[in-house]
XYZ file of C-alpha atoms in Angstrom:
638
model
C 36.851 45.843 9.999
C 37.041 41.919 9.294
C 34.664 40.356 6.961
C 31.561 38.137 8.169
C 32.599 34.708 9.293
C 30.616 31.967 10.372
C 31.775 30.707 13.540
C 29.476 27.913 14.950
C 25.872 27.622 14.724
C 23.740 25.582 17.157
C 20.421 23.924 16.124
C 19.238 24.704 20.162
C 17.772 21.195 20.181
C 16.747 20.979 24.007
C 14.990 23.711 23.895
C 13.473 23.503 20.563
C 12.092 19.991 21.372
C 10.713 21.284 24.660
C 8.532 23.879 22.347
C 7.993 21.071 19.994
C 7.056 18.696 22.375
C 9.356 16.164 20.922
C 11.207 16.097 24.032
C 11.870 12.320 24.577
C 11.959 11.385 21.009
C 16.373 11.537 20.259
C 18.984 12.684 22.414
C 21.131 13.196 19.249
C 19.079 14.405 16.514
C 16.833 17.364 16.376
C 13.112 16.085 16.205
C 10.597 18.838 15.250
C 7.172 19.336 14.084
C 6.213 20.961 11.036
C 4.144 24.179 10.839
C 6.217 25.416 13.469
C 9.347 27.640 13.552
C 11.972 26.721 15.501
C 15.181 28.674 16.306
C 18.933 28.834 15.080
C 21.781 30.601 16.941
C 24.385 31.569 14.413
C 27.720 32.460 16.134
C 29.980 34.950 13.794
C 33.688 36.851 13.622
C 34.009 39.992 11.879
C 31.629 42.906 11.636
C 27.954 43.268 12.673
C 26.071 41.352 10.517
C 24.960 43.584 7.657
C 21.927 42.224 5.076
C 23.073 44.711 2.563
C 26.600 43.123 2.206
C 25.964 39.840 3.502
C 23.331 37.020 2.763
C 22.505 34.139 4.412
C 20.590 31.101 2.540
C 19.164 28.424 4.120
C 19.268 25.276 2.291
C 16.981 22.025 3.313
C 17.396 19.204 1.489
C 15.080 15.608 1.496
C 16.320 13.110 -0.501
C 16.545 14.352 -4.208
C 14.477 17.530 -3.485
C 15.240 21.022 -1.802
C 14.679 24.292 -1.345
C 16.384 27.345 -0.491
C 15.042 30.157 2.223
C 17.117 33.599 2.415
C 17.212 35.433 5.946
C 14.741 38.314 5.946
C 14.664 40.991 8.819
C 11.073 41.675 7.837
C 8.351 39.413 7.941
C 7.170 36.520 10.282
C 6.590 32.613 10.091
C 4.735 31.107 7.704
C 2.167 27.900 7.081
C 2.680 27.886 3.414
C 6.048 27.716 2.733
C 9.570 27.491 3.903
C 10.727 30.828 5.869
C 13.938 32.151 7.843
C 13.490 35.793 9.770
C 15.923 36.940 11.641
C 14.722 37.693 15.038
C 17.798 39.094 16.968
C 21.337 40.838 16.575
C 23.896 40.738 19.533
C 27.091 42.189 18.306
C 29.782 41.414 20.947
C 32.501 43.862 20.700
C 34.577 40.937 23.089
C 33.877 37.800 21.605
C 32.129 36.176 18.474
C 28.867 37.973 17.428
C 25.083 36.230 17.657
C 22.231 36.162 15.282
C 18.634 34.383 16.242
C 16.807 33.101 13.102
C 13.527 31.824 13.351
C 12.773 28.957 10.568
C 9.479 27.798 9.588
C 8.050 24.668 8.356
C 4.891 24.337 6.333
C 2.388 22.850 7.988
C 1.950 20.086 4.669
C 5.635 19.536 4.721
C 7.108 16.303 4.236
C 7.863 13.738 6.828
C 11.417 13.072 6.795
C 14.884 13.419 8.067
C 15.835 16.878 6.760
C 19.620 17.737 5.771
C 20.105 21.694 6.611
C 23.006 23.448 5.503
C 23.286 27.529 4.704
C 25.164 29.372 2.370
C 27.259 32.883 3.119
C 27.045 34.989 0.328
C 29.509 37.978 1.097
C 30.964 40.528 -1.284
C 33.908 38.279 -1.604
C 33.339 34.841 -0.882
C 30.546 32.670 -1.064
C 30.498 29.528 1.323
C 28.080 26.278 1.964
C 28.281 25.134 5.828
C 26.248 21.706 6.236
C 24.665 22.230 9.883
C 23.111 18.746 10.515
C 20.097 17.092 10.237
C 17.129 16.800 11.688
C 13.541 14.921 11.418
C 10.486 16.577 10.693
C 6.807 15.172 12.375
C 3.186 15.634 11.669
C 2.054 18.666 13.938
C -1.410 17.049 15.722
C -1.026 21.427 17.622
C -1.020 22.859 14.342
C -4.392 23.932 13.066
C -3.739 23.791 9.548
C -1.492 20.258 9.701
C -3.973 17.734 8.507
C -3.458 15.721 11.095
C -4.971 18.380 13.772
C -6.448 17.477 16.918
C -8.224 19.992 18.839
C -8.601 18.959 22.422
C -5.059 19.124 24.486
C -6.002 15.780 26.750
C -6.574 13.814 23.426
C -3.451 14.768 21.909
C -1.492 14.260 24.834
C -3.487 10.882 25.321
C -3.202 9.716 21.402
C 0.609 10.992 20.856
C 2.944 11.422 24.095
C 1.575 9.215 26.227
C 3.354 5.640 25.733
C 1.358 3.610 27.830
C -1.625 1.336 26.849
C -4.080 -0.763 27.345
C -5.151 -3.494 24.861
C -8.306 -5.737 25.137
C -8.370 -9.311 24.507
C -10.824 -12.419 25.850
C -14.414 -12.853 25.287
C -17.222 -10.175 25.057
C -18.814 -11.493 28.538
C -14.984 -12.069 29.442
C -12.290 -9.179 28.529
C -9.383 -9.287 29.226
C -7.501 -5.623 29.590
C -3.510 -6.384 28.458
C -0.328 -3.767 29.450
C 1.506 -2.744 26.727
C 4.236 0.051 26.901
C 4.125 1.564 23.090
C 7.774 3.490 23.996
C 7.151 5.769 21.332
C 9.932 8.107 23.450
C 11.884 5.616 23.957
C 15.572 6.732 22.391
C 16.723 3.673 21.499
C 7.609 -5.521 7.468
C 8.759 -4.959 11.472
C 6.868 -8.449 12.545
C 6.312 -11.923 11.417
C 2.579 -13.277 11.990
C 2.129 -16.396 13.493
C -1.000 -18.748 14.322
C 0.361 -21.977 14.095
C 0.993 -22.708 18.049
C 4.602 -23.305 17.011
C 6.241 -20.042 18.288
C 10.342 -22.275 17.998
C 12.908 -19.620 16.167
C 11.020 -16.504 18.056
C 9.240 -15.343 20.893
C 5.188 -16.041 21.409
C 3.125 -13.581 20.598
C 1.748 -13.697 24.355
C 5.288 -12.787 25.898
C 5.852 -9.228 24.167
C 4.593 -6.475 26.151
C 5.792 -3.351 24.729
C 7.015 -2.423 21.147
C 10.773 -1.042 22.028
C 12.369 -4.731 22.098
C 10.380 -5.295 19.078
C 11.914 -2.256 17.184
C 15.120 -2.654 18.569
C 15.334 -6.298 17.558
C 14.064 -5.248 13.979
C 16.758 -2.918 13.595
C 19.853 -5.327 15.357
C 19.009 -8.123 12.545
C 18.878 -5.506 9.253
C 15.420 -4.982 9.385
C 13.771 -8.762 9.071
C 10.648 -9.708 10.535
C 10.810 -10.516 13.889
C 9.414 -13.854 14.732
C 6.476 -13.496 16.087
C 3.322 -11.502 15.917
C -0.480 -11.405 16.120
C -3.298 -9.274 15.359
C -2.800 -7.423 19.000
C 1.121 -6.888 18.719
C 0.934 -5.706 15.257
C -1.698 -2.783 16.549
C 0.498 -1.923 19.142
C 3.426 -1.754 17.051
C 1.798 0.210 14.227
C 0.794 2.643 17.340
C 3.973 3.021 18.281
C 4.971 4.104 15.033
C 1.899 6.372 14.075
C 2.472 8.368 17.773
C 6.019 8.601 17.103
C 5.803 10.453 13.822
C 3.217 12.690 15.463
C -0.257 11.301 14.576
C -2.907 10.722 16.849
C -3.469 7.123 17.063
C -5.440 4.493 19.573
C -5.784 0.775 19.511
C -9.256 -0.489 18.798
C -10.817 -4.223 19.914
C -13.795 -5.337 17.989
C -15.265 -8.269 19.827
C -16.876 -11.061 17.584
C -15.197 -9.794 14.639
C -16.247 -11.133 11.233
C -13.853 -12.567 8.477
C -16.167 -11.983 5.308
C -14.053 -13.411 2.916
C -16.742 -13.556 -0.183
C -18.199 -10.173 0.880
C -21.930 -10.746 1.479
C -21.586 -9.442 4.762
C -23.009 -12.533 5.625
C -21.088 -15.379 7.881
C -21.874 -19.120 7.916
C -21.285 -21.269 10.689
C -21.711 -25.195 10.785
C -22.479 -27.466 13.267
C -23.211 -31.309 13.385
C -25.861 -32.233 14.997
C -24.010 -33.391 17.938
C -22.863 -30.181 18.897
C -19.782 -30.086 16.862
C -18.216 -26.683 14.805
C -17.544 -27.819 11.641
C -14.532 -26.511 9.799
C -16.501 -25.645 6.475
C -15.856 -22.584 4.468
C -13.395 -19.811 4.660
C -15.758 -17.045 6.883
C -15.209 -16.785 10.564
C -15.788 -14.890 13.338
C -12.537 -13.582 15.087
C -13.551 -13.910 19.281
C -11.732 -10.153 18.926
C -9.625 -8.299 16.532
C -7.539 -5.109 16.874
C -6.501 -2.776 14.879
C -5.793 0.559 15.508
C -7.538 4.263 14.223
C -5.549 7.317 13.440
C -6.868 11.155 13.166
C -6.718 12.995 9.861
C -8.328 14.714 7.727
C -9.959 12.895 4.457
C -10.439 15.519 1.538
C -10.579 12.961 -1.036
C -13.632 11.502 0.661
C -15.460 15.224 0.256
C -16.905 16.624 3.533
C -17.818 15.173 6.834
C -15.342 11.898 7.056
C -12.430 14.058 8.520
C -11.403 12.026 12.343
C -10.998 8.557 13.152
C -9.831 6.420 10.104
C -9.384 2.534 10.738
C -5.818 1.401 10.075
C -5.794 -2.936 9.781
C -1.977 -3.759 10.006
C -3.052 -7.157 10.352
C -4.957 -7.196 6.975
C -6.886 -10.269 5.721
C -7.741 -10.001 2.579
C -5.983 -8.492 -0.651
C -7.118 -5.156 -1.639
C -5.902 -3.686 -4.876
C -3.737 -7.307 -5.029
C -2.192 -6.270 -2.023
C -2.473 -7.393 1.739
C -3.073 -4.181 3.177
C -6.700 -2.235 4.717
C -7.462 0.852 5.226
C -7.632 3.852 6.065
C -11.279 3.759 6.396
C -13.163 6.388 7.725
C -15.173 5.786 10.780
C -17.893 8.027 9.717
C -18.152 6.507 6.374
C -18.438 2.398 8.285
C -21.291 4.472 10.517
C -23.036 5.541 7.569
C -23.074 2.647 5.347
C -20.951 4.373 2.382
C -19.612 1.356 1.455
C -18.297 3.013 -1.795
C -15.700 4.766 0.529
C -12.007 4.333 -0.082
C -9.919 2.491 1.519
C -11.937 -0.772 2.345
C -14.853 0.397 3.868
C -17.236 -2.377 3.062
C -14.302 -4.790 4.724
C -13.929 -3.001 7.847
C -18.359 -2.661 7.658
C -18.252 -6.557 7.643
C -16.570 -7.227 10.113
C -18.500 -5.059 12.566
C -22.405 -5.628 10.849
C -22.394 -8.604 9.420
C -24.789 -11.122 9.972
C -24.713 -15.082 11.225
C -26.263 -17.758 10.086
C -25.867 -20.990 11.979
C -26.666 -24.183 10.376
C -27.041 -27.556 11.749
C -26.011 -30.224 9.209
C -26.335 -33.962 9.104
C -24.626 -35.857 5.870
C -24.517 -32.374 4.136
C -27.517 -32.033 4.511
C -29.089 -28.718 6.617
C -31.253 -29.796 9.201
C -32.201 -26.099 11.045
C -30.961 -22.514 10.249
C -31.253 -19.574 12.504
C -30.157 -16.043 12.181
C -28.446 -13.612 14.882
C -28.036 -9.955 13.699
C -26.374 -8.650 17.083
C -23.332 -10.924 17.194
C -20.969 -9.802 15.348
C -19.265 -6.221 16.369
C -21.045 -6.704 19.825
C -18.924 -4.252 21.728
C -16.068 -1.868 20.324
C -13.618 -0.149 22.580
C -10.518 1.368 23.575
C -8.492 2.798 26.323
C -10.506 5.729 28.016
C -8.284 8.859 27.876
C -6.174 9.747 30.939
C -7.193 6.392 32.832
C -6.832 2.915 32.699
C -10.348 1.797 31.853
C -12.295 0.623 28.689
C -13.680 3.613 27.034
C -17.128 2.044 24.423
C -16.672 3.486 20.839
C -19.087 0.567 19.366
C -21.871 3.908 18.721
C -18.936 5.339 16.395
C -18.985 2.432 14.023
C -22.911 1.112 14.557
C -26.537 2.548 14.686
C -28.496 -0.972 15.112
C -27.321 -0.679 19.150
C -27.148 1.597 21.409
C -25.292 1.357 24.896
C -28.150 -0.154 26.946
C -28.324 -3.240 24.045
C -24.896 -3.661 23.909
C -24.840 -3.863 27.809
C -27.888 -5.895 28.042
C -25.855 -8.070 24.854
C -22.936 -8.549 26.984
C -24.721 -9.593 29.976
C -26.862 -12.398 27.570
C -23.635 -14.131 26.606
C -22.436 -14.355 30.637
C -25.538 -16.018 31.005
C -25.669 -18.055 27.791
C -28.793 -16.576 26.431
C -30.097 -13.418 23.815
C -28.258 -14.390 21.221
C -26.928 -17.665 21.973
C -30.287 -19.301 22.910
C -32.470 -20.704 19.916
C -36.454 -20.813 20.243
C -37.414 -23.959 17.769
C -40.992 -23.885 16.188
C -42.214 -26.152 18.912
C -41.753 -23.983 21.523
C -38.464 -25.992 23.106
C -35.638 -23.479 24.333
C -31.845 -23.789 25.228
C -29.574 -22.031 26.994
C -25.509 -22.058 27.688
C -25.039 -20.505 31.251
C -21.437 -20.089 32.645
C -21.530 -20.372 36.728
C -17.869 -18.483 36.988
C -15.793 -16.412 34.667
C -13.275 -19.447 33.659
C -9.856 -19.171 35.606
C -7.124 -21.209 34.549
C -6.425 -23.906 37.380
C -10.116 -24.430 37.660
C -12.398 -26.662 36.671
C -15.186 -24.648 34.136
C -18.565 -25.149 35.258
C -21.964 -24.394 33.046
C -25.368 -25.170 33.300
C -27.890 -26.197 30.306
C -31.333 -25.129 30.809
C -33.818 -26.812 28.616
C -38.026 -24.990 29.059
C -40.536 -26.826 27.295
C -43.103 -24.214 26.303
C -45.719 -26.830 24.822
C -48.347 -28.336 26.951
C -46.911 -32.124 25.880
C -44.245 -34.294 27.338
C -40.797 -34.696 25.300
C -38.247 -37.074 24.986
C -34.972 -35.385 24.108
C -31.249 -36.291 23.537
C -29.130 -33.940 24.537
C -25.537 -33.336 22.616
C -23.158 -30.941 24.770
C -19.948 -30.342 22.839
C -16.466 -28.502 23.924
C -13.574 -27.519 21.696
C -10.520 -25.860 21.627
C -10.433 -22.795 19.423
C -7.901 -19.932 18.555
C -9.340 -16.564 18.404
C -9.072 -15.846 14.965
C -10.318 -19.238 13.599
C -12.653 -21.832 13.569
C -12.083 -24.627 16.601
C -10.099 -27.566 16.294
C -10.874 -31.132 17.344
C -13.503 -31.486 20.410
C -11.704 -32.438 24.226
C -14.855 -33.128 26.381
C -18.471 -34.121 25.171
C -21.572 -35.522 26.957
C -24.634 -37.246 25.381
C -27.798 -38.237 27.013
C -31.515 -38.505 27.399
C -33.848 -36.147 28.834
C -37.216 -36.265 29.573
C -39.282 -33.236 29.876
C -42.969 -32.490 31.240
C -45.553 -30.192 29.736
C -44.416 -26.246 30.424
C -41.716 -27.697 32.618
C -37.398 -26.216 32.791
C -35.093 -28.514 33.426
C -31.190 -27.494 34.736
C -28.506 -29.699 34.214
C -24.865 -29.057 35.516
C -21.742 -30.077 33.974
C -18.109 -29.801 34.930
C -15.217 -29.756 32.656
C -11.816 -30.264 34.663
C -8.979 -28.474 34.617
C -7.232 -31.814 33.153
C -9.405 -32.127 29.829
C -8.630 -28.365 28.551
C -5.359 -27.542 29.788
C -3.189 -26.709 26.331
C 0.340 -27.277 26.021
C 1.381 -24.276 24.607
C 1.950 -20.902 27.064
C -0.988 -18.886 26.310
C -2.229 -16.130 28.105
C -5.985 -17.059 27.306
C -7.282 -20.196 25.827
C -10.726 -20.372 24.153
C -13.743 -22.492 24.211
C -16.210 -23.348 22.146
C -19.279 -24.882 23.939
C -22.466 -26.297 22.177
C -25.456 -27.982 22.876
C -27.895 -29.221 20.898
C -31.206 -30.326 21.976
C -32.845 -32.479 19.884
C -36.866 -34.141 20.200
C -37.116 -37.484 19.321
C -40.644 -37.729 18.246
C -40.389 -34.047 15.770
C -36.938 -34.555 14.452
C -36.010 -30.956 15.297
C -33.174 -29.208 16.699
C -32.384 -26.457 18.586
C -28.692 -25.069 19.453
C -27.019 -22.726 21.849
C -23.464 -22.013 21.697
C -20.892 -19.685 24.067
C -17.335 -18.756 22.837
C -15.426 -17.562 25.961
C -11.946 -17.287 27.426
C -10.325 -18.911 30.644
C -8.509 -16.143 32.080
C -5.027 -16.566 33.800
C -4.845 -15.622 37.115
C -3.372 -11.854 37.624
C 0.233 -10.334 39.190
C -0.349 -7.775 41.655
C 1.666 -4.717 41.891
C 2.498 -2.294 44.571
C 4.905 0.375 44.755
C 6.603 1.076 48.483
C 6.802 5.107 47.903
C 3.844 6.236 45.877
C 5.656 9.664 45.433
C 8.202 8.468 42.612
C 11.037 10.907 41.384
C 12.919 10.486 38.118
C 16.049 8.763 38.549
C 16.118 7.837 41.795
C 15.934 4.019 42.649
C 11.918 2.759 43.581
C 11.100 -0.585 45.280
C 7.760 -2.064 43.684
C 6.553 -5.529 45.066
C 5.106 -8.428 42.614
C 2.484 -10.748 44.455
C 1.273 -13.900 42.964
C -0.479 -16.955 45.037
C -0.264 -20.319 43.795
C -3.846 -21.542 42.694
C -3.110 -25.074 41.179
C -2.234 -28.039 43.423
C 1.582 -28.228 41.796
C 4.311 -26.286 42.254
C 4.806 -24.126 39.324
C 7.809 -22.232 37.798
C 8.740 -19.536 35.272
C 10.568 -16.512 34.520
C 9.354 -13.420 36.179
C 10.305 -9.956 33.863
C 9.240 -6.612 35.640
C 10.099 -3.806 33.100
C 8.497 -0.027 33.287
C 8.106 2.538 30.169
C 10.891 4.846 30.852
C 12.759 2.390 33.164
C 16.910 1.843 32.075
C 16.065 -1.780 31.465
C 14.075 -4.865 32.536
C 14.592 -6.901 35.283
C 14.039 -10.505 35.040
C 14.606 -13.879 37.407
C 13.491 -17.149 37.347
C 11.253 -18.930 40.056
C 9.432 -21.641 41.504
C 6.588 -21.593 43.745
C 4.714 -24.258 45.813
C 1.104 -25.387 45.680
C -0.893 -22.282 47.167
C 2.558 -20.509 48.554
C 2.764 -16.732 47.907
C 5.326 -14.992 46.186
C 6.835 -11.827 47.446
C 9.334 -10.541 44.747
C 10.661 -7.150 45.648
C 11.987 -5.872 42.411
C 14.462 -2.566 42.219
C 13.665 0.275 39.675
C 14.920 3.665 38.341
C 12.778 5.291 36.186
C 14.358 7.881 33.397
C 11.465 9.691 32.512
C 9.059 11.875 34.106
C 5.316 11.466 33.977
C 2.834 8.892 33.740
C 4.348 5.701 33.761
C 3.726 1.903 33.760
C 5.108 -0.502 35.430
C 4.141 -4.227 34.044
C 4.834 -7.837 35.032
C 4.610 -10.915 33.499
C 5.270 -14.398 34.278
C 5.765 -17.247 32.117
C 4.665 -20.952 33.542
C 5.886 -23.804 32.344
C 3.634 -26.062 33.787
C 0.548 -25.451 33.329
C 1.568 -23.381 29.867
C 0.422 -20.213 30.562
C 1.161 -16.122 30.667
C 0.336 -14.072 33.362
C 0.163 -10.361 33.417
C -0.455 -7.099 35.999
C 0.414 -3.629 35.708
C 0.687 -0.573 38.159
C 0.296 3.189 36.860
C 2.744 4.934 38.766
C 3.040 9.152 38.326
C 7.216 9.923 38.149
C 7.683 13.488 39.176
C 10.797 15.319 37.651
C 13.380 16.193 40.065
């Protein structure tokens, strides 16, 4: 009878990606997750394959290493080490001959792009075959991968699932932001940028997803793309850390501190007309965002195994290198500040303390503490729905929910921690009337209580300034000085207005920040007491609606985008509807008149099953600004 000869052999790659659950990842190259086996069908001429006469090697190759894994009939997978059984013979006395092999990954293996070829060792011959390639993930099923998550709705929330939400704004003032992380989608990554001047590249504001990101990245050889900030760069690094099979989320930590001396402690400057001061290098961040990724931490000893913070934004050096983390949650929770990899940077900028200081000709007039600021509320997206899900109680134990909520409500109102009791018993407070809306005018209230049984004089200093979120503000836009007089135990309101003329920017944003002050100071004492508010003025919001709610994989979907005109101009922009899964985006360019609703029906094919986004955004020239709205649609398979 003939001798063994190879044939064909086929790597089974839709169904070994369905078992995988890399499904999604490549239509052309086998993606599979290690600590797994995953099956070969080796087509043959000649006689029934016979392990006494022939052998068949396996040989998988990364880079400059390899090993080689002979075909057993005895035996099964294993965690340890490389392994090939063979699990079936079909002799075919018609046609070629089949043999199943079942190959195993360790579960510590390498993440790579593999190289597999076999040798045929028969008592004549001896031949090499090269079979293909394929990638190899991290294995979040696999109990002894290191990157092991138990519960099945966190892994399929923290690694398939490719839609997001990212928060943004103002503690009393959050903003939740679409983002499509396309981890499945087949097809230095990012420049940073905080200058305002976005010319040569696209505005941080305008990305919302991180495929045109990557794909751009790869069309121009791999440069930066022009441009990022803190939120995009999270996103992105998501993206990346779910694709290779690592549990991953996208963290906000509201009032965010900068230490940049590390004494956990962060100085802020006013004059004593209300005025931020640009002095020293510490700030508070309105939010950051970076993202935390689930593994296991031997080097750390016991107990700091889970959530480790990941800073792909990182702003300081560490080890002379721009880079942070990862940090382990537990260890920031527990104060081990001796943890690697920049712990006490990460415990900074969710504990530190402020100190604000009202200066007159460098010299300090009044100092005040707040030890809830900073870190005020920490969150995410809430597995398996599109809500804010409160992790602040992982990171802190000064707080628990009910202060944090109580916190949160204090800065709507302007007071907790942004009013300031002087010695004398005089009180301010910052109170906003409305969540800001672009379009609008911003209206506040100062409330002044005399708590002494004396009259007062007072001047009062109320200052407003624009400010980006990760610095201090720039110049001031509006102020308003004046005299107040007070009676013995008495409260005094006073309303202001600041129209939509004084703080529009010129730059597209898709939230601009504030920075109001007041200080209150008595005439006859000397002293001074401040209250300040940093908040957001939101944009105004797309609606979505989809005509059938019942939405089947490649078949075309109607979805509506709604938007009425607040301001008293006409406005225009470009509209772009895209969807995670969808062929490609659809975009058009519009203008609509002073309070006239839009009605944009927009056509849509999705080309992948299961929960889905569809997002919208529209970009106004005039006034500069981003709007944003997403739908969550469900796409059934057909």
């Amino acid at each position: 009878m003939d001798e063994f000869k190879l044939r064909s052999i086929d790597l089974q790659q839709v169904q070994n990606q369905i078992r995988h659950k890399t499904d999604g990842l490549s239509s052309s190259t086998l993606v599979l997750r290690r600590g797994q086996a995953f099956t070969v069908t080796i087509n043959y001429d000649g006689r029934p394959f016979d392990p006494l006469k022939e052998k068949l090697i396996f040989r998988i190759v990364l880079g400059p290493l390899s090993v080689e894994v002979p075909v057993s009939r005895l035996g099964h997978s294993s965690l340890t080490q490389w392994s090939a059984v063979l699990e079936r013979s079909i002799p075919d006395p018609t046609g070629p001959h089949g043999l199943w092999v079942s190959l195993s990954s360790p579960a510590s293996a390498s993440v790579g792009v593999y190289t597999l070829q076999m040798r045929v060792e028969t008592r004549l011959t001896v031949r090499t075959h090269l079979l293909g390639q394929f990638t190899l993930l991290c294995n979040p099923w696999c109990p002894a991968d290191s990157v092991f998550l138990q519960s099945e709705d966190l892994r399929t929330e923290y690694v398939r699932s490719d839609i997001g939400l990212l928060f943004k704004g103002s503690l009393g003032n959050i903003v939740s932001r679409p983002w499509s992380f396309d981890q499945n989608d087949d097809k230095g990554v990012l420049m940073g940028n905080w200058s305002n001047d976005y010319s040569g590249g696209v505005s941080p504001s305008k990305w919302s997803g991180s495929a045109d990101i990557l794909r751009k990245w790869a069309e121009t050889q791999f440069n930066p793309v022009k441009y990022g900030q803190c939120w995009v760069f999270a996103a992105v690094m998501c993206t990346v850390m779910r694709a290779l099979g690592i549990p991953t989320r996208v963290v906000t930590n509201f009032n965010s501190a900068h230490d940049t001396n590390r004494n956990i402690v962060i100085e802020e400057y006013y004059s004593e007309m209300g005025e931020k001061l640009p002095i020293g290098r510490d700030s508070i961040w309105n939010f950051h965002v970076w993202v935390e990724s689930w593994m296991k931490r031997p080097d750390l000893g016991r107990g700091y195994d889970g959530w480790q913070v990941l800073d792909p934004t990182p702003q300081e050096k560490s080890a002379e290198m721009f880079r942070c983390g990862p940090a382990a949650v537990k260890a920031i929770y527990h104060q081990k500040v001796d943890a690697q990899y920049d712990v006490p940077f990460i415990y900074a900028a969710v504990n530190a303390n402020v100190h604000t200081v009202i200066v007159r000709d460098g010299k300090v007039l009044t100092t005040s503490i707040d030890k809830n600021r900073v870190g005020a509320l920490i969150c995410t997206k809430h597995p398996g729905s599109m809500r804010m899900q409160d992790i602040t109680s992982e990171y802190k134990t000064e707080m628990d929910d009910s202060t944090v909520r109580a916190l949160s409500t204090d800065a709507r109102r302007g007071e907790g921690a942004t009013g300031r009791v002087a010695p004398q018993g005089l009180a301010v407070s910052l109170q906003l009337l409305k969540a800001p809306v672009v379009g609008e005018n911003i209206s506040f209230n100062v409330t002044i209580t005399n708590k002494v049984v004396v009259p007062k004089l007072l001047r009062k200093h109320v200052n407003a300034q624009n400010k980006e979120y990760n610095r201090n503000p720039t110049g001031t836009f509006w102020e308003a000085h004046d005299d107040v007089k007070i009676g013995p135990k008495e409260t005094v309101t006073i309303k202001h207005e600041i129209s939509f003329n004084d703080y529009m920017l010129t730059e597209a944003a898709e939230d601009s920040l504030v920075n109001l002050a007041v200080v209150i100071e008595d005439v006859k004492s000397q002293e001074r007491v401040l209250a300040s508010e940093e908040f957001n003025i939101r944009s105004p919001s797309l609606n979505i609606q989809v005509q059938n709610e019942y939405v089947v994989i490649n078949t075309q979907q109607v979805a509506t985008v709604t938007f009425t005109n607040p301001f008293s101009i006409a406005v225009s922009g470009e509209l772009t509807v895209a969807c995670s899964g969808l062929q490609e985006k659809v975009q058009t360019r519009l203008t609509i008149q002073p309070r006239e609703t839009m009605r944009m029906p927009i056509n849509f094919t999705p080309r992948m099953a299961g929960a889905k986004m569809l997002y919208a955004s529209l970009v106004l020239m005039n006034p500069p600004t981003v709007l944003h709205g997403f739908k969550t649609i469900n796409v059934q398979a057909s």
